[in-house]
Amino acid sequence: MADIDQRLLMLIDDEPAQSRLISALAAREGWRTVIVRDAETAIATLGTRQGMQLSAIILDQWVPGEDACALIAELKNRRPALPILMLTTSTSPLLAVEAMRAGATDYLVKPVAPDRLMHALRSATTREAPRDELAPLTEKMPSNPDFESMIGASPNFRKALAVAAKAARGHSPVLIEGESGTGKEMLIRAMHAASPRAKMPLRLVNIGGLSASSIESVLFGHEKGAFPGAFDRQIGALQHCDGATLALDEIDRLPVSVQERLLESLRKSDVRPIGAPYSFRIDVRLIAASNIPLADLVSQGHFLPELLQMLSHTHVLLPPLRERTGDIPALTRFFLARIGEQPGLRELGITDGALSLLAAYDWPGNVRQLQAVLFRAAVFCDGDALTAEDFPQLLNILGTGTSTSTSNPMHESSGVMLYTDDGNLRPLEEIEADVIRLAIGLYRGRMTEVARRLGIGRSTLYRKLSELGIDNAA
């Protein structure tokens, strides 16, 4: 790959406004952009001196239309090593499958966020494993917004779900913290579905996806003429969610000045739009989510301690996937079943060697990354089950010997550890508690099925839950 200052991007796009935006965004990362308006010019450009210097291609599917996959295949045939990213307004899994099989490196759903575009370019032109690859597509795959859809049996994960399930029945603010990709949005939707406000709307506002100048207006609204460009009156998210639930994702990116306004609105249960001489009474259930611990931002002076205290009426901490590797087999089979339901794909099995490989990786993108990697592997799999060889990037990172490791099969496959760190057996009561938690997670809280699989009666199961201090609320 060329040096960062010399990286050249070819953009195949016939929309001037979008072309200017993508060129400007790419320039921030040191890219120079060549814009071509049609497929014929794009193919011709590959053979020029300038074309030989290309480091990546972005293709707007609208330009070749139904022939987009054919163009991708032609470009890939001429330049096999050149990463190709496809922009599209479609969320169709079938189109994604066809584009990837034709040779597309990534699939970006418009309107694409600047951070997502830049990350896609970086991932395509470096050797690191993809993190949020295909996230816009995999996140749109149908799922039930309930706690039973939250797969996992590790104690720290089940504890987080139990806290969330209990808090869902109330009206107080909730703070959910966890790394990107751990399932915060899914948990928010599950909490809303289990709440007294389930029949009212849930509005999710991603603070990180808003410009600094628009955040205040989006939350509080504004009057016509309140500031230059305010041509119409806008109702803010707080007023819009009166009687309902408002979720603020990436609240850690909220400017301090807006934090102060939000704190005042929550304290007084009212909202004053920008430029308005009056305020509105509101009844809003607020759920906030953050990728980083807000307590750290408080100590750095970037977050108001009073707001953190108000949001932390209930605090849920979602663990990263690397701290719950025993859940990877169950998550993998769950995702493969969902992926197999998508047009153009089929349900696949997975070998023990592939599961060991997945468990050995630290998953910086967490559950979201695992789902995206499984999707890509399923697209190109010719057999009936995924093997370690279907994950070439992970094999390259971890080494080929990792896929057949069986040094600790209980830890890798079930999440139940028999031994303490000093090599001695754990107490039977602790092992029994872990097995019950595993069964509750595996059978998604269906207690009749849990009791049947464990070979005990329901009354015995509930007695053991009480004796062992296991909360089955989730």
XYZ file of C-alpha atoms in Angstrom:
474
model
C 0.000 0.000 0.000
C 1.198 3.502 -0.735
C 2.179 5.905 2.016
C -0.701 7.593 3.760
C 0.006 10.927 2.047
C -0.175 9.284 -1.378
C -3.256 7.085 -0.972
C -5.556 7.435 -3.933
C -9.275 6.658 -3.877
C -11.479 6.197 -6.937
C -15.091 7.199 -6.299
C -17.634 5.950 -8.844
C -20.540 8.322 -8.270
C -22.704 10.628 -10.395
C -24.115 12.704 -7.523
C -22.015 15.912 -7.171
C -23.101 16.673 -3.595
C -22.318 13.194 -2.322
C -19.054 13.122 -4.247
C -17.912 16.353 -2.619
C -18.856 15.060 0.840
C -17.035 11.743 0.466
C -13.983 13.453 -1.043
C -13.852 15.892 1.883
C -14.196 13.104 4.452
C -11.518 11.017 2.773
C -9.188 14.034 2.647
C -9.228 14.184 6.463
C -7.534 10.787 6.475
C -4.950 11.720 3.855
C -6.784 10.375 0.795
C -6.853 12.027 -2.614
C -10.010 11.233 -4.566
C -10.522 10.655 -8.280
C -14.205 10.922 -9.222
C -15.612 9.058 -12.217
C -19.253 9.252 -13.286
C -19.899 5.897 -14.973
C -18.796 2.262 -15.165
C -17.024 2.577 -18.509
C -14.801 5.398 -17.274
C -14.045 3.475 -14.095
C -12.833 0.422 -16.011
C -10.788 2.593 -18.363
C -9.205 4.446 -15.455
C -7.823 1.199 -13.992
C -5.481 0.898 -16.974
C -4.031 4.406 -16.649
C -0.978 5.471 -14.709
C -3.269 7.107 -12.168
C -5.331 3.911 -11.937
C -2.257 1.861 -11.062
C -1.777 4.060 -7.976
C -5.242 3.374 -6.549
C -5.509 2.060 -2.982
C -9.297 1.610 -2.827
C -12.559 2.063 -4.759
C -15.929 3.287 -3.503
C -18.817 2.416 -5.793
C -22.301 3.928 -5.469
C -24.649 1.121 -6.483
C -26.975 3.676 -8.092
C -24.487 4.334 -10.928
C -24.532 0.854 -12.539
C -27.899 -0.047 -10.965
C -28.747 -3.727 -11.360
C -25.318 -4.278 -12.928
C -23.458 -3.197 -9.765
C -22.329 -6.724 -8.914
C -21.169 -7.304 -12.497
C -19.099 -4.112 -12.310
C -17.596 -5.179 -8.987
C -16.643 -8.549 -10.484
C -15.057 -6.851 -13.505
C -13.072 -4.431 -11.343
C -11.977 -7.268 -9.076
C -10.953 -9.379 -12.060
C -8.707 -6.592 -13.338
C -7.304 -5.622 -9.926
C -7.782 -8.570 -7.478
C -6.014 -6.928 -4.537
C -7.909 -3.627 -4.713
C -10.499 -3.156 -1.924
C -13.988 -2.233 -3.206
C -16.638 -0.666 -0.961
C -20.233 -0.450 -2.176
C -22.574 2.393 -1.187
C -26.290 1.617 -1.372
C -29.647 2.636 0.052
C -30.736 -1.011 0.178
C -30.595 -3.095 3.351
C -31.346 -6.292 1.423
C -29.231 -9.214 2.663
C -29.483 -10.744 -0.811
C -27.809 -7.719 -2.401
C -25.079 -7.823 0.243
C -24.480 -11.513 -0.431
C -24.276 -10.957 -4.184
C -21.961 -7.954 -3.799
C -19.610 -9.800 -1.473
C -19.511 -12.870 -3.705
C -18.692 -10.583 -6.614
C -15.712 -9.259 -4.662
C -16.927 -6.305 -2.549
C -14.864 -5.753 0.581
C -17.585 -3.942 2.503
C -21.200 -2.844 2.176
C -22.200 0.653 3.373
C -25.842 1.640 3.772
C -26.644 5.286 2.959
C -26.728 7.695 4.600
C -23.412 6.478 5.945
C -21.991 8.139 9.062
C -18.567 9.786 8.583
C -16.960 7.603 11.267
C -18.335 4.458 9.636
C -16.987 5.481 6.216
C -13.548 6.267 7.580
C -13.412 3.039 9.562
C -14.413 1.061 6.464
C -11.590 2.654 4.456
C -9.060 2.022 7.207
C -10.150 -1.607 7.627
C -10.067 -2.223 3.877
C -6.524 -0.921 3.490
C -4.907 -2.466 6.586
C -4.332 -6.038 7.648
C -6.324 -5.828 10.880
C -9.413 -8.001 11.280
C -12.666 -6.221 10.451
C -14.446 -4.777 13.473
C -17.800 -3.352 12.465
C -17.772 -4.771 8.942
C -21.323 -5.245 7.636
C -22.718 -3.778 10.878
C -25.406 -1.701 9.133
C -26.709 -4.871 7.504
C -26.424 -7.373 10.346
C -27.999 -4.967 12.820
C -31.082 -4.753 10.586
C -31.630 -8.515 10.594
C -34.977 -9.158 12.344
C -34.792 -9.887 16.063
C -37.207 -9.975 18.948
C -36.658 -7.018 21.297
C -36.901 -9.040 24.504
C -34.626 -10.484 27.165
C -34.924 -14.004 25.752
C -33.042 -12.808 22.668
C -30.054 -11.814 24.812
C -27.926 -14.957 24.568
C -25.412 -15.763 27.283
C -24.885 -17.743 30.469
C -21.786 -16.148 32.007
C -22.459 -14.884 35.543
C -21.497 -11.259 34.834
C -23.757 -11.145 31.768
C -26.716 -12.781 33.530
C -26.271 -10.365 36.435
C -26.452 -7.403 34.036
C -29.644 -8.790 32.462
C -31.207 -9.393 35.870
C -30.543 -5.784 36.906
C -31.930 -4.501 33.598
C -35.029 -6.722 33.780
C -35.836 -5.482 37.261
C -35.261 -1.841 36.286
C -37.415 -2.214 33.157
C -40.544 -2.366 35.318
C -39.908 1.100 36.761
C -39.827 4.665 35.453
C -36.466 5.935 36.756
C -33.424 6.714 34.561
C -31.072 3.889 33.637
C -27.412 4.065 32.618
C -26.033 1.232 30.483
C -22.267 1.122 30.070
C -20.275 -1.233 27.900
C -17.856 -1.268 25.002
C -19.082 -0.743 21.461
C -20.804 -3.850 20.148
C -21.701 -5.411 23.518
C -25.453 -5.137 22.882
C -26.469 -1.870 24.546
C -29.073 -0.946 21.924
C -30.595 -4.415 21.997
C -30.807 -4.217 25.796
C -32.473 -0.797 25.563
C -35.135 -2.227 23.257
C -35.642 -5.232 25.544
C -36.087 -2.956 28.561
C -38.599 -0.804 26.703
C -40.559 -3.874 25.580
C -40.777 -5.061 29.204
C -41.651 -1.636 30.629
C -45.017 -0.064 31.531
C -44.422 2.273 28.557
C -44.071 -0.567 26.043
C -47.124 0.601 24.072
C -45.650 4.085 23.732
C -42.836 4.937 21.273
C -39.155 4.398 21.952
C -36.935 7.053 20.383
C -33.223 6.380 20.193
C -30.909 9.332 19.572
C -27.244 8.613 18.812
C -25.340 11.623 20.124
C -22.184 10.526 18.325
C -23.983 10.707 14.989
C -25.016 14.354 15.436
C -23.015 17.462 14.670
C -22.099 19.559 17.704
C -24.262 22.417 16.443
C -27.411 20.301 16.103
C -27.401 18.305 19.357
C -29.187 20.929 21.449
C -31.864 21.482 18.817
C -32.453 17.746 18.378
C -32.966 17.244 22.115
C -34.845 20.403 23.095
C -36.309 21.629 19.815
C -36.348 25.229 18.581
C -38.694 27.974 17.506
C -38.799 29.385 13.998
C -36.100 32.023 13.639
C -34.351 31.021 16.885
C -31.007 30.995 15.072
C -29.743 31.360 11.483
C -31.124 28.468 9.479
C -34.083 27.782 11.792
C -36.673 28.192 9.048
C -39.325 26.097 10.796
C -40.318 25.177 14.320
C -38.900 21.827 15.458
C -40.149 19.633 18.293
C -37.259 18.179 20.287
C -36.794 14.558 21.297
C -37.617 15.257 24.955
C -40.988 16.790 24.133
C -41.648 14.175 21.463
C -41.156 11.416 24.073
C -43.597 12.822 26.628
C -45.138 9.751 28.242
C -42.697 7.497 26.390
C -39.033 6.451 26.495
C -36.026 8.370 25.203
C -32.709 6.552 24.772
C -29.518 8.583 24.368
C -26.689 6.492 22.927
C -23.075 7.662 23.300
C -24.139 10.155 25.955
C -20.430 10.448 26.775
C -20.196 12.719 23.678
C -22.740 15.207 25.008
C -21.169 18.691 25.377
C -21.062 19.990 28.954
C -23.292 22.958 28.069
C -25.988 20.573 26.816
C -25.478 18.350 29.864
C -26.418 21.320 32.023
C -29.642 21.887 30.075
C -30.505 18.196 30.186
C -29.918 18.048 33.943
C -32.203 21.050 34.469
C -34.938 19.529 32.295
C -34.799 16.227 34.148
C -34.891 17.934 37.528
C -37.858 20.153 36.645
C -39.606 17.662 34.334
C -39.969 20.318 31.677
C -38.295 21.362 28.454
C -37.781 24.800 26.929
C -37.132 24.861 23.162
C -34.362 27.125 21.889
C -35.734 30.624 21.401
C -39.017 29.906 23.218
C -40.295 32.135 26.061
C -42.192 29.167 27.547
C -41.581 25.547 28.521
C -43.505 22.265 28.353
C -44.135 19.799 31.164
C -42.806 16.359 30.238
C -42.873 12.825 31.613
C -39.953 11.011 29.973
C -38.272 7.730 30.861
C -34.581 8.268 30.027
C -32.188 5.418 29.241
C -28.609 6.497 28.594
C -25.822 4.420 27.077
C -22.083 5.012 26.997
C -19.137 3.209 25.424
C -16.777 4.432 28.141
C -17.218 4.754 31.937
C -18.802 8.131 32.690
C -17.045 8.175 36.072
C -13.745 8.561 34.204
C -15.128 11.571 32.316
C -16.337 13.095 35.587
C -12.816 12.859 37.041
C -11.493 14.555 33.886
C -14.054 17.360 34.113
C -15.874 16.331 30.918
C -19.112 15.109 32.501
C -21.287 16.617 35.222
C -21.237 14.546 38.430
C -24.831 15.634 39.177
C -26.023 14.298 35.825
C -24.143 11.033 36.330
C -25.757 10.646 39.734
C -29.215 11.195 38.257
C -28.635 8.780 35.363
C -27.187 6.112 37.652
C -30.425 5.419 39.506
C -29.891 1.997 37.919
C -26.463 1.148 36.525
C -26.073 -1.775 34.099
C -22.599 -2.842 33.011
C -22.460 -5.103 29.939
C -19.247 -7.157 29.877
C -17.104 -7.358 26.731
C -17.153 -10.624 24.798
C -13.553 -11.418 25.784
C -14.798 -11.738 29.391
C -17.544 -14.213 28.416
C -15.848 -16.482 25.880
C -17.870 -19.412 27.187
C -20.904 -17.789 25.541
C -19.334 -17.810 22.072
C -20.640 -21.269 21.042
C -24.252 -20.399 21.949
C -23.990 -16.965 20.327
C -22.445 -18.461 17.201
C -25.190 -21.044 16.731
C -27.864 -18.407 17.403
C -26.392 -16.043 14.795
C -25.904 -18.805 12.239
C -29.567 -19.760 12.601
C -30.611 -16.132 11.972
C -28.159 -15.720 9.103
C -29.488 -18.907 7.518
C -32.951 -17.335 7.319
C -31.708 -14.511 5.082
C -32.355 -14.609 1.312
C -29.513 -16.243 -0.583
C -28.097 -17.985 2.485
C -28.724 -21.227 4.357
C -28.293 -22.445 7.904
C -24.836 -23.851 8.569
C -23.237 -25.880 11.296
C -19.809 -25.155 12.755
C -16.936 -27.444 13.710
C -15.264 -27.623 17.118
C -12.030 -26.346 15.553
C -13.789 -23.242 14.254
C -15.413 -22.632 17.655
C -12.004 -22.908 19.339
C -10.624 -20.365 16.876
C -13.489 -17.937 17.589
C -13.009 -18.384 21.341
C -9.283 -17.612 21.069
C -9.799 -14.173 19.512
C -10.320 -11.173 21.825
C -13.127 -9.559 19.725
C -12.452 -5.811 20.089
C -15.791 -5.194 18.308
C -17.561 -7.625 20.675
C -20.836 -9.402 19.809
C -21.536 -7.127 16.830
C -18.178 -8.034 15.311
C -18.755 -11.758 15.894
C -22.068 -11.544 14.036
C -20.507 -9.670 11.112
C -17.597 -12.109 10.824
C -19.994 -15.070 10.857
C -22.084 -13.407 8.140
C -19.067 -13.010 5.872
C -17.941 -16.587 6.500
C -21.445 -17.903 5.747
C -21.548 -16.032 2.441
C -18.458 -17.816 1.099
C -18.914 -21.236 2.741
C -19.450 -24.068 0.212
C -19.887 -26.869 2.750
C -22.527 -27.680 5.332
C -20.505 -26.384 8.295
C -18.031 -23.594 8.931
C -14.469 -24.722 9.626
C -11.448 -22.787 10.874
C -10.409 -22.283 7.243
C -13.545 -20.205 6.690
C -12.004 -17.524 8.945
C -8.706 -16.802 7.151
C -8.150 -13.409 8.815
C -8.438 -14.915 12.299
C -6.112 -17.744 11.324
C -3.626 -15.168 10.057
C -3.795 -13.221 13.328
C -3.837 -16.128 15.766
C -1.843 -18.722 13.875
C -3.004 -22.008 12.391
C -2.356 -23.970 15.584
C -5.055 -22.138 17.489
C -7.978 -23.730 15.690
C -7.336 -27.194 17.112
C -6.506 -26.190 20.674
C -8.319 -28.298 23.269
C -6.366 -27.363 26.377
C -9.421 -26.212 28.284
C -12.537 -27.525 26.530
C -14.861 -26.895 29.449
C -13.925 -23.242 29.556
C -14.018 -22.828 25.778
C -17.307 -24.572 25.070
C -19.568 -24.343 28.062
C -18.488 -21.462 30.262
C -18.397 -23.753 33.355
C -14.973 -24.027 34.964
C -14.202 -27.032 37.145
C -10.923 -25.766 38.593
C -9.754 -22.738 40.532
C -6.710 -20.743 39.445
C -4.477 -22.821 41.769
C -5.558 -26.074 40.085
C -7.950 -27.336 42.770
C -11.576 -28.306 42.136
C -14.191 -25.608 42.723
C -16.870 -26.258 45.380
C -19.790 -28.347 44.074
C -22.257 -25.601 45.006
C -20.469 -23.094 42.743
C -20.309 -25.561 39.840
C -24.003 -26.393 40.272
C -24.889 -22.683 40.234
C -22.913 -22.170 37.017
C -24.599 -25.166 35.358
C -28.041 -23.779 36.234
C -27.090 -20.335 34.897
C -25.790 -22.010 31.731
C -29.092 -23.848 31.283
C -31.128 -20.675 31.874
C -29.110 -18.879 29.204
C -29.113 -21.792 26.766
C -32.889 -22.241 26.964
C -33.544 -18.473 27.168
C -35.213 -18.469 30.581
C -37.850 -21.121 29.746
C -37.851 -22.619 33.228
C -39.944 -25.680 32.343
C -37.412 -26.597 29.661
C -34.496 -25.809 32.011
C -35.912 -28.163 34.662
C -36.572 -30.896 32.091
C -33.053 -30.705 30.645
C -31.487 -30.778 34.107
C -33.647 -33.749 35.060
C -35.320 -32.095 38.040
C -38.794 -30.800 38.832
C -39.759 -27.113 38.549
C -40.248 -26.831 42.303
C -36.774 -28.291 42.879
C -35.317 -25.866 40.337
C -36.886 -22.839 42.027
C -35.704 -24.086 45.433
C -32.161 -24.353 44.110
C -32.405 -20.862 42.597
C -33.304 -19.539 46.040
C -30.641 -21.550 47.875
C -27.890 -20.607 45.418
C -28.924 -16.959 45.184
C -29.560 -17.045 41.450
C -31.828 -14.303 40.068
C -33.830 -15.678 37.133
C -35.569 -12.373 36.357
C -33.865 -12.252 33.008
